[in-house]
CSV table of C-alpha atoms in Angstrom, one decimal:
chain,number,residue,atom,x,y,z
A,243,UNK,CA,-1.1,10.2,-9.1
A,244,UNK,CA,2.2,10.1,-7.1
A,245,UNK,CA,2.2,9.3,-3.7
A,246,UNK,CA,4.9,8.5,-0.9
A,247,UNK,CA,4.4,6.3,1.7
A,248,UNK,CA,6.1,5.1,4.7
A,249,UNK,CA,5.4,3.1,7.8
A,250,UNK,CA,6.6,3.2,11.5
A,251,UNK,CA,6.0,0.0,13.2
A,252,UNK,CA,7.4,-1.1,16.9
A,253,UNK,CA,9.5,-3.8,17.0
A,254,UNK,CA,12.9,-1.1,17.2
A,255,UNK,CA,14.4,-3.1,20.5
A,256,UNK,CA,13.2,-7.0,19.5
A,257,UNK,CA,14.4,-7.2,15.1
A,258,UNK,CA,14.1,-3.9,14.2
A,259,UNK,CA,10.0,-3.8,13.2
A,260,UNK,CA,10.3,-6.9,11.1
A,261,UNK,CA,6.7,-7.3,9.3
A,262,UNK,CA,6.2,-11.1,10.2
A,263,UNK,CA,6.8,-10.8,13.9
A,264,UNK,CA,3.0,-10.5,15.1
A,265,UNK,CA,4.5,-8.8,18.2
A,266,UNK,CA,5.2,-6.1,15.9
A,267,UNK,CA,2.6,-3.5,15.3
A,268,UNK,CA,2.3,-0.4,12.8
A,269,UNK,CA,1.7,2.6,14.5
A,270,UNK,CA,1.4,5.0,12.0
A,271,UNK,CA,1.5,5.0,8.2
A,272,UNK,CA,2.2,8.5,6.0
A,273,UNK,CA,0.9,9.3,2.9
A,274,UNK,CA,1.7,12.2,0.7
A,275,UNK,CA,0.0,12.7,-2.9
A,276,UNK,CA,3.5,15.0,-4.8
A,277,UNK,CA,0.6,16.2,-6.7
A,278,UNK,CA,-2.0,17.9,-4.2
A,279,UNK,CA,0.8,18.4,-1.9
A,280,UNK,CA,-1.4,17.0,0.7
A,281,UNK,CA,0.9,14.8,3.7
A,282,UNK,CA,-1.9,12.6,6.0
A,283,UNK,CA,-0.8,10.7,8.6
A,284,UNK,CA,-3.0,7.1,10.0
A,285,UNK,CA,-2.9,6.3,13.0
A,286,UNK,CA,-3.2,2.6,13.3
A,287,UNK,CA,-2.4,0.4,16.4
A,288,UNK,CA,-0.3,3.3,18.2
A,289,UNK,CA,-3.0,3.1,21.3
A,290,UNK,CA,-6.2,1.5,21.5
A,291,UNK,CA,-8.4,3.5,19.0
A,292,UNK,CA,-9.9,1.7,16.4
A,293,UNK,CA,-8.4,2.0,12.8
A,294,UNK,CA,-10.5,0.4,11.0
A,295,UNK,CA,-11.3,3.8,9.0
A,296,UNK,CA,-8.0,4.2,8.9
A,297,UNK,CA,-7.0,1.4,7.3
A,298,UNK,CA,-9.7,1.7,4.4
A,299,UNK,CA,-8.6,5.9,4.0
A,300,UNK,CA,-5.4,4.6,3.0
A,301,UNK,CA,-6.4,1.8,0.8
A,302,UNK,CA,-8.5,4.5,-0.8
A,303,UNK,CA,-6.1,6.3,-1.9
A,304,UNK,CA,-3.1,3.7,-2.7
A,305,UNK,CA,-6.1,2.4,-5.4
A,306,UNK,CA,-5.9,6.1,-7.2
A,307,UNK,CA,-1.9,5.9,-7.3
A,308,UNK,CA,-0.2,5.6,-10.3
A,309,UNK,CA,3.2,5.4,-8.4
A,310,UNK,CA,3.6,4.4,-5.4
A,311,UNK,CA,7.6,5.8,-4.1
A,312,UNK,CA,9.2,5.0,-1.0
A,313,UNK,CA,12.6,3.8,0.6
A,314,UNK,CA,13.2,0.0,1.4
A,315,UNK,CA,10.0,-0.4,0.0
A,316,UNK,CA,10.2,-4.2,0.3
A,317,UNK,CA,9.9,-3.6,4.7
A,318,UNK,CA,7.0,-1.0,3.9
A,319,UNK,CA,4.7,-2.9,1.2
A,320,UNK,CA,5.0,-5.8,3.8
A,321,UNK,CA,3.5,-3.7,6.4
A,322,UNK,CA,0.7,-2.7,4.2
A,323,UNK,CA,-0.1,-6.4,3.3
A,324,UNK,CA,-0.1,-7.3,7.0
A,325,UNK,CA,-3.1,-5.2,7.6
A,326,UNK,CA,-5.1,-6.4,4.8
A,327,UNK,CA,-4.2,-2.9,2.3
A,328,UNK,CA,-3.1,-4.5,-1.5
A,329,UNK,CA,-1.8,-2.6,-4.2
A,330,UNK,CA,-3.2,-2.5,-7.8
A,331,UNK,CA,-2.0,-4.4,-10.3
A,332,UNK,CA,-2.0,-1.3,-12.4
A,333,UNK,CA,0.0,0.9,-9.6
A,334,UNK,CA,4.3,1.2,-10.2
A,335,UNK,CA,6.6,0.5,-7.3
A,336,UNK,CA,9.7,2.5,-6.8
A,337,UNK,CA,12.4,2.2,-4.3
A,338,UNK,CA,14.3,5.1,-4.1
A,339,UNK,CA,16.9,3.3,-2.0
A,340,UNK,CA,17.0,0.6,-4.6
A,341,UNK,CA,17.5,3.2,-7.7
A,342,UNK,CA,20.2,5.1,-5.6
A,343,UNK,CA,22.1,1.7,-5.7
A,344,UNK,CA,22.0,1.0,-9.2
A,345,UNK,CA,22.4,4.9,-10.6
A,346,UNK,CA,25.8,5.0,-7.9
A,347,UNK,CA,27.3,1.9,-9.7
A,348,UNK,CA,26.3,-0.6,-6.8
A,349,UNK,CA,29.1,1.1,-4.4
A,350,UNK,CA,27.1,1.1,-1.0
A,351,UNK,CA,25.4,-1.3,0.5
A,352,UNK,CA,21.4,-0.3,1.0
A,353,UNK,CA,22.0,3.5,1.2
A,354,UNK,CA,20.0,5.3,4.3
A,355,UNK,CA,18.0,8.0,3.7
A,356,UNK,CA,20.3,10.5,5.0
A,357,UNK,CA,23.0,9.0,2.8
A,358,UNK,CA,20.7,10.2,0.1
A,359,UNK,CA,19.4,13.4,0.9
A,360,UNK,CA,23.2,14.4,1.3
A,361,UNK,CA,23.9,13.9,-2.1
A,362,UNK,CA,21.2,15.8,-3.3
A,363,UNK,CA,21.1,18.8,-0.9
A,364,UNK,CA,17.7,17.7,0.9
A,365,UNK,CA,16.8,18.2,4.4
A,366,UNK,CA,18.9,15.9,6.9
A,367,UNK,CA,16.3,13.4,8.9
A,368,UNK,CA,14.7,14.2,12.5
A,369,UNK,CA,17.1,12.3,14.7
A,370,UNK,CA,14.8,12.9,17.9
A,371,UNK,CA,12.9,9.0,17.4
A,372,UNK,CA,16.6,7.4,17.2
A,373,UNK,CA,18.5,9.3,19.9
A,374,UNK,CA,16.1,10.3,22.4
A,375,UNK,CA,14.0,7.3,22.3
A,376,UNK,CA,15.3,4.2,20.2
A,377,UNK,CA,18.7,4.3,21.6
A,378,UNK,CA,17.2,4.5,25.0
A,379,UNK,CA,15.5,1.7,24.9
A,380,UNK,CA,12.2,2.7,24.2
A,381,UNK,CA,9.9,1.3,21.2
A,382,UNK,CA,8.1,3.5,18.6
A,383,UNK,CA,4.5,3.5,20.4
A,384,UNK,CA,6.5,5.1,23.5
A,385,UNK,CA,7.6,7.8,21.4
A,386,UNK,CA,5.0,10.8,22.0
A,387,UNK,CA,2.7,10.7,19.0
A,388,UNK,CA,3.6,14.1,18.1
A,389,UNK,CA,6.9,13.6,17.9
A,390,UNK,CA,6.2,10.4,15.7
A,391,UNK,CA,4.3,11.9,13.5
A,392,UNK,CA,6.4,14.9,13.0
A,393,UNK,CA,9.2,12.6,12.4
A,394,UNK,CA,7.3,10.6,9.5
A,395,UNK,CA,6.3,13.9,8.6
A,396,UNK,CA,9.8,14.7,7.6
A,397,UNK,CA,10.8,11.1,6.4
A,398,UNK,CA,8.0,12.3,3.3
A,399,UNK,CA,9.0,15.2,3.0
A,400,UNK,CA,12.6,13.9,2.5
A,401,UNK,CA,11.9,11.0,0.1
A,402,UNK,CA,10.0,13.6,-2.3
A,403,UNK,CA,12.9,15.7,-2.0
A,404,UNK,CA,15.3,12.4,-3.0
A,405,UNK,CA,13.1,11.0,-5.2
A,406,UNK,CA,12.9,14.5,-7.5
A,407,UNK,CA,16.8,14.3,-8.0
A,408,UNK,CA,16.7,10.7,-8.5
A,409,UNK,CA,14.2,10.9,-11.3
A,410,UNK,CA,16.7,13.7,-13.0
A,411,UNK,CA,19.5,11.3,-12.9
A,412,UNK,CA,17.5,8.6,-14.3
A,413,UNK,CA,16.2,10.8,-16.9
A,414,UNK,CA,19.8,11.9,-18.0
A,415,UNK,CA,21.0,7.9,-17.6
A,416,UNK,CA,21.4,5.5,-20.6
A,417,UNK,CA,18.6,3.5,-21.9
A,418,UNK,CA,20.0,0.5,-20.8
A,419,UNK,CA,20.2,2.1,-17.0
A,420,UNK,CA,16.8,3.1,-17.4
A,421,UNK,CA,15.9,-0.3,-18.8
A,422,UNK,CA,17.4,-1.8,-15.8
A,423,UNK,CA,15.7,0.4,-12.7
A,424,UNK,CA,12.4,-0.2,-14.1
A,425,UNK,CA,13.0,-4.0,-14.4
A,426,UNK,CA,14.9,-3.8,-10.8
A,427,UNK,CA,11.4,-2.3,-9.5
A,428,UNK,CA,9.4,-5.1,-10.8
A,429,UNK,CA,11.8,-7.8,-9.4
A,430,UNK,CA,11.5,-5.8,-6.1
A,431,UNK,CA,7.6,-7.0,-6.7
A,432,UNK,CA,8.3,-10.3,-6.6
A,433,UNK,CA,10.9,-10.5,-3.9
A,434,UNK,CA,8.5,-9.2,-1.4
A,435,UNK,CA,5.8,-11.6,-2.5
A,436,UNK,CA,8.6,-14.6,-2.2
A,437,UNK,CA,9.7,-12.9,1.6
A,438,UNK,CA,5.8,-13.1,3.0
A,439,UNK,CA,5.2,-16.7,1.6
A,440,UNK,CA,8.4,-17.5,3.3
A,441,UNK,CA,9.7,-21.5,3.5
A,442,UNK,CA,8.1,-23.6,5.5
A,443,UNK,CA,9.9,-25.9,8.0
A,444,UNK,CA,9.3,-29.4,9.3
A,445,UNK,CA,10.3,-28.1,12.9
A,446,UNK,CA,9.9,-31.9,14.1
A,447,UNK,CA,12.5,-33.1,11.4
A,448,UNK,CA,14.9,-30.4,11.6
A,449,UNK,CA,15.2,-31.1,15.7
A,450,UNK,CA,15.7,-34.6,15.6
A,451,UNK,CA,18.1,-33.9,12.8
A,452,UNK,CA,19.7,-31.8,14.5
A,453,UNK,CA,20.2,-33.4,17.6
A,454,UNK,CA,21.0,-37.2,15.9
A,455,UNK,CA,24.3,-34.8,14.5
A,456,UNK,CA,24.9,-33.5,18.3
A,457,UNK,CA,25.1,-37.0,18.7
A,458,UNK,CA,27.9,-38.0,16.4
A,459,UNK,CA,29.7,-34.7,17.4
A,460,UNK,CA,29.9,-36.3,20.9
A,461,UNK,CA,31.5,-39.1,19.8
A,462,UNK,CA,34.1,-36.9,17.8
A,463,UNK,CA,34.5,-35.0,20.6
A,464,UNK,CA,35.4,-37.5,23.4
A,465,UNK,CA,37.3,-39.3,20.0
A,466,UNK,CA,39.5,-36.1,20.0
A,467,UNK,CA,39.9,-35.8,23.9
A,468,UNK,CA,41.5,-38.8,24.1
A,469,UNK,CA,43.9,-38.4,21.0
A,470,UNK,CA,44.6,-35.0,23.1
A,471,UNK,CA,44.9,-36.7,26.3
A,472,UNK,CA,43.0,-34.3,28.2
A,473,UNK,CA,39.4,-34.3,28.9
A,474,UNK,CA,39.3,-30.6,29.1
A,475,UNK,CA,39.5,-30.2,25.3
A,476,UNK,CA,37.2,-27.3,23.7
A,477,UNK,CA,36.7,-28.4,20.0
A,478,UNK,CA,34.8,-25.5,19.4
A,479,UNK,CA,38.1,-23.0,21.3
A,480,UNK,CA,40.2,-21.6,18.1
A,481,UNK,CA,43.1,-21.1,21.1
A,482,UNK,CA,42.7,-24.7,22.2
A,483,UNK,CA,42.4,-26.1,18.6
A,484,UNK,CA,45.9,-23.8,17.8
A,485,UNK,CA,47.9,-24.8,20.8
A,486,UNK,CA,47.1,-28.8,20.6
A,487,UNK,CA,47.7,-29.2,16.7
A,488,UNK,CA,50.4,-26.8,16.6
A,489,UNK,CA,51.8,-26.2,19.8
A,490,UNK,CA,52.1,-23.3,22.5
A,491,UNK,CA,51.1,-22.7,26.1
A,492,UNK,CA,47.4,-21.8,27.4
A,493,UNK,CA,46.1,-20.4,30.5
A,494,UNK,CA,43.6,-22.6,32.2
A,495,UNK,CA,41.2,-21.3,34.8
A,496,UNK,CA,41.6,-23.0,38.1
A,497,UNK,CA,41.5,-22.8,42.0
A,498,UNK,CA,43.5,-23.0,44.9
A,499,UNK,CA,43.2,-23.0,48.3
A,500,UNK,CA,44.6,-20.4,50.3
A,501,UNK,CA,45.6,-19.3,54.4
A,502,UNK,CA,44.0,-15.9,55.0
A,503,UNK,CA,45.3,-14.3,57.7
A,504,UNK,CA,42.8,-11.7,59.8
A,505,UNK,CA,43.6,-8.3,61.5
A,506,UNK,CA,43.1,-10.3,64.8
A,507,UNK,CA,45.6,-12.8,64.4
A,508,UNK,CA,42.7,-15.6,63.2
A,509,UNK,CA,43.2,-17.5,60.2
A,510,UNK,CA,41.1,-19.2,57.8
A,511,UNK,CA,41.2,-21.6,55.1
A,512,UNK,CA,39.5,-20.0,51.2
A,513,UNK,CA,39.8,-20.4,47.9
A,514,UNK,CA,41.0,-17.8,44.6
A,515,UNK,CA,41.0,-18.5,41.2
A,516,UNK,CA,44.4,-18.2,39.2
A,517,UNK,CA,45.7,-19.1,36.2
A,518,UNK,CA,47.7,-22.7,35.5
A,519,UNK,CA,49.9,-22.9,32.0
A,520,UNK,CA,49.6,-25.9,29.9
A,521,UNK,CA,51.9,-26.5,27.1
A,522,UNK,CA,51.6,-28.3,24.3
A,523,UNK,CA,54.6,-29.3,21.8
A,524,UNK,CA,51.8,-29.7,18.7
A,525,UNK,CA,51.4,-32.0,15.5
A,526,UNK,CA,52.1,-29.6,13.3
A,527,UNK,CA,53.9,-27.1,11.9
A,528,UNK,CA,52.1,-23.7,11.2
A,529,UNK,CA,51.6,-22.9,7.5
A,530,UNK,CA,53.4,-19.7,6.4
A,531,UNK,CA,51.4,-16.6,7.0
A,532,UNK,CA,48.4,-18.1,9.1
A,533,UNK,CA,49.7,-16.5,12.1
A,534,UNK,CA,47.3,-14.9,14.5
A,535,UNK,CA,47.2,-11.2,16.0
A,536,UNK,CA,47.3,-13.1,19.3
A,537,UNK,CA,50.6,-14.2,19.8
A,538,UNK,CA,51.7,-17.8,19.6
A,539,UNK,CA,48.5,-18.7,18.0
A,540,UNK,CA,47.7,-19.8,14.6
A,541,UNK,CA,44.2,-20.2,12.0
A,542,UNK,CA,42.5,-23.3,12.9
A,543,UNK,CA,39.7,-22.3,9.6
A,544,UNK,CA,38.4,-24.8,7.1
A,545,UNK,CA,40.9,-23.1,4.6
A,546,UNK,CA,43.9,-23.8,6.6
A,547,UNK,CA,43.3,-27.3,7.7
A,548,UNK,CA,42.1,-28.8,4.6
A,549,UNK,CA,45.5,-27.1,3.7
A,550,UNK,CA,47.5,-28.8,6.3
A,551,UNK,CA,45.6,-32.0,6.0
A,552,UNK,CA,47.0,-32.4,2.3
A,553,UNK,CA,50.6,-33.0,3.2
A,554,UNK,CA,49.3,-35.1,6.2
A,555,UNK,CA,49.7,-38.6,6.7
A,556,UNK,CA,48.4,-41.6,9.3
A,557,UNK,CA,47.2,-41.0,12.1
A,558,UNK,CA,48.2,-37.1,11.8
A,559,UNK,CA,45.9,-36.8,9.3
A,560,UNK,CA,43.1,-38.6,10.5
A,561,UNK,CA,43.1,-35.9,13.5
A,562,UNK,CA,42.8,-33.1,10.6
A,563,UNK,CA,40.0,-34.7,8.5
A,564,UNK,CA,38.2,-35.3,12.2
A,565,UNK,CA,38.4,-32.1,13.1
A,566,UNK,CA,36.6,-31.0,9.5
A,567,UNK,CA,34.1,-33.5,9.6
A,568,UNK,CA,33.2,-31.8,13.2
A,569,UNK,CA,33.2,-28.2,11.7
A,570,UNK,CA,30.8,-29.6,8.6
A,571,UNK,CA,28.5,-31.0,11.5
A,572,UNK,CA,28.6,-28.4,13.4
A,573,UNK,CA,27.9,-26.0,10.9
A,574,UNK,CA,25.1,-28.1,9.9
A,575,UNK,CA,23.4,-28.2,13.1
A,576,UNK,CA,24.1,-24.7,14.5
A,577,UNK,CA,23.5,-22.9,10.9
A,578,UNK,CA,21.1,-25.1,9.5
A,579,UNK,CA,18.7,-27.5,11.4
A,580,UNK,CA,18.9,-26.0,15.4
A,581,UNK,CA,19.8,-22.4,13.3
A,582,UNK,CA,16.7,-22.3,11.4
A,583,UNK,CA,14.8,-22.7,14.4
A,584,UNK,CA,16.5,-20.4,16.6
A,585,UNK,CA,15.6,-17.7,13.7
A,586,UNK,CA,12.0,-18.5,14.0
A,587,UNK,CA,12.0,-18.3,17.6
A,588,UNK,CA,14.0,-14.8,18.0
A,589,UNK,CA,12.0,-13.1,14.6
A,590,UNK,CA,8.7,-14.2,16.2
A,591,UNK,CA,7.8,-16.3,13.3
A,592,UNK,CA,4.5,-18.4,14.5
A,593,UNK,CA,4.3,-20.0,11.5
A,594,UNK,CA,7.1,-21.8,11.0
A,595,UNK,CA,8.3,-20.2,7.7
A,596,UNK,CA,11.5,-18.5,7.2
A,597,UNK,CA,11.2,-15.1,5.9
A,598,UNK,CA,14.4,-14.3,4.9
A,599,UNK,CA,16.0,-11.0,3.2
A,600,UNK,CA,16.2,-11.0,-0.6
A,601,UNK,CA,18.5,-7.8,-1.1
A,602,UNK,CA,19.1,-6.2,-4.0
A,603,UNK,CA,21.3,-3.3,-2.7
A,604,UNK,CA,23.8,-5.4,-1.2
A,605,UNK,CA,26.0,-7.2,-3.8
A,606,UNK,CA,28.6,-4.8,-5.7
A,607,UNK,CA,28.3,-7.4,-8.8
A,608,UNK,CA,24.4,-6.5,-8.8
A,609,UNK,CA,23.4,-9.8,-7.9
A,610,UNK,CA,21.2,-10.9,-5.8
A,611,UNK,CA,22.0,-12.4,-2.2
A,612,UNK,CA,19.8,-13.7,0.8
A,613,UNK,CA,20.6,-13.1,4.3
A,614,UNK,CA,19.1,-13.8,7.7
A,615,UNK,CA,19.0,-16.7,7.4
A,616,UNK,CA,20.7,-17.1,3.9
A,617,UNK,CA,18.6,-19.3,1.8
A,618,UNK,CA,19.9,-19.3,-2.0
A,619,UNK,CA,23.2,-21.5,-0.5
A,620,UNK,CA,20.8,-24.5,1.6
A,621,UNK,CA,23.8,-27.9,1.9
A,622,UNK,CA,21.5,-30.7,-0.2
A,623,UNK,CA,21.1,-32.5,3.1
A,624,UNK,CA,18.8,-29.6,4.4
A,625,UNK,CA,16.2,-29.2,1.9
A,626,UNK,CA,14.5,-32.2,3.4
A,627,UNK,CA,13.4,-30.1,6.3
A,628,UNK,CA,11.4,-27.7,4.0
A,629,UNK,CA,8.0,-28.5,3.1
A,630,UNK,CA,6.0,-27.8,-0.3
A,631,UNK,CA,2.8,-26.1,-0.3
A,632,UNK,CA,2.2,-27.5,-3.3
A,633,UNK,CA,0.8,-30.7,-4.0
């Protein structure tokens, strides 16, 4: 037996009704068996009715699939897991979004629904939720429930419509594309089982870590200030970095003080901000072609310094290898060890791990890649914040 399913979950104005956030709720799942015909909609945690029944309705019936058919199936199987519902070992998963990607030659990144039910004639999606209510501000349990469940309505009706066409191409595919949906679908199995386990973080370790490195970028920082001679210097400030290393003019906020004069002949003393220039003659001249769409500046990037730093000498390049050794630092704290943490704390995570994003419809190459945060690329010096599960 085939069924589609698809959840709407809250969550639309806070990370887009990411499964881990327990501020996130499901409202409503949809089920709809392609052989009885039959769409049923659950209400779960829309309102304050109990869904306990609901809950065991739909795990009822995910234990009679055969195939279990969705789009981003990863997000939805998630959701199914967080209120207790498993699938059966004996049950296939396919992702029509995922199959799209592959069949298309990997040419666009996770393909919307829409995207899909263009290219094979189905109906276009209800907009209503997204314009009249998302984009407003509003979350999915303020949508009226009618309305919500008339839009998941049609999201089913949709998928079934994409997934028929789909399963035509694949049919008419080469064995080898065959071979590699179905092995794509089981990956997708494992992926989602690897994004709810998450990594676990020594939070303790990755903030002293992290601030022991704001530390040394301190030192770099009043180090560079005084090279500079100004204590004013932005490390951080692409113009500031561009003007002092290779010269130009920037225009410093500042105040002045001022005689206003009133109608009445009174006067009084006030201040206005303005602009002051300061001009720089530079260390450096700009490499060829690193010019900026802003005139008179130039790339200050990793690329073009470690460049720049090769030809350098003395003191000049001692300035240029400080300046990278800041960037690696900084990189480290902000992407890695105070990063991490700021992901947890904005996804809602309350258990320390990091779920991030396996995609597989991202890369053109077919591989695989990991986003938000990115965790297939951690700097050695990170792992140590992670902790095993496993003794």
């Amino acid at each position: 037996m085939r069924i589609i399913f698809d959840v709407e979950a809250t969550g639309a104005q806070r990370n887009h009704a990411h499964p881990y956030d327990k501020r996130n709720v499901a409202c409503n799942v949809g089920l709809y068996n392609l052989e009885t015909k039959i769409k049923t909609i659950y209400k779960l945690e829309y309102d304050d009715e109990p869904y306990g029944e609901a809950i065991q309705a739909i795990q009822e019936q995910i234990n009679k699939s055969t195939v279990l058919i969705g789009v981003n199936l990863k997000f939805d199987i998630a959701w199914l897991h967080r209120y207790g519902i498993s699938i059966p070992n004996s049950t296939r998963i396919f992702d029509c979004q995922l199959a799209y990607f592959i069949l298309t030659n990997q040419k666009n990144s996770y393909p919307s629904l829409n995207e899909m039910a263009e290219y094979y004639g189905a109906e276009p999606k209800l907009d209503i939720v997204k314009t009249e209510y998302w984009d407003r501000g509003l979350d999915t349990n303020e949508v009226p429930y009618e309305i919500l469940c008339e839009y998941l309505e049609q999201d089913l009706v949709i998928t079934a419509q994409v997934y028929g066409g789909i399963d035509i191409d694949i049919s008419i595919a080469s064995k080898e594309m065959q071979q590699l949906i179905k092995m794509s679908m089981l990956d997708l199995i494992v992926l989602q089982d690897i994004e709810e386990n998450g990594l676990l973080v020594d939070v303790n370790k990755a903030i002293k870590k992290g601030n022991d490195l704001i530390h040394k970028i301190n030192e770099i920082d009043t180090w560079l200030r005084k090279i500079f001679g100004v204590p004013w210097f932005n490390p951080n400030s692409g113009d500031h970095l561009s003007v002092f290393l290779y010269g130009g003019t920037l225009e410093l906020d500042s105040k002045e003080d001022y005689i206003f004069s009133y109608k009445d002949g009174r006067t009084a003393t006030k201040t206005r901000n303005i602009k002051v220039p300061f001009t720089s003659k530079g260390l450096f001249k700009p490499l060829e072609k690193t010019e900026l769409a802003k005139m008179g500046f130039y790339a200050t990037n990793e690329p073009t310094l470690t460049a720049l730093s090769k030809t350098a000498k003395g003191e000049y390049k001692k300035v240029l290898d400080t300046i990278l050794k800041r960037a690696k630092l900084e990189k480290l704290r902000g992407t890695y060890y105070h990063g991490y943490l700021k992901r947890i704390e904005e996804m809602g995570w309350e258990d320390n791990n990091i779920h991030s994003n396996f995609n597989q419809c991202v890369a053109q190459s077919g591989r695989l890649s990991s986003t938000k945060p990115n965790v297939q690329n951690i700097a050695d010096e990170v792992r140590e914040v992670f902790i095993s599960r496993f003794k």
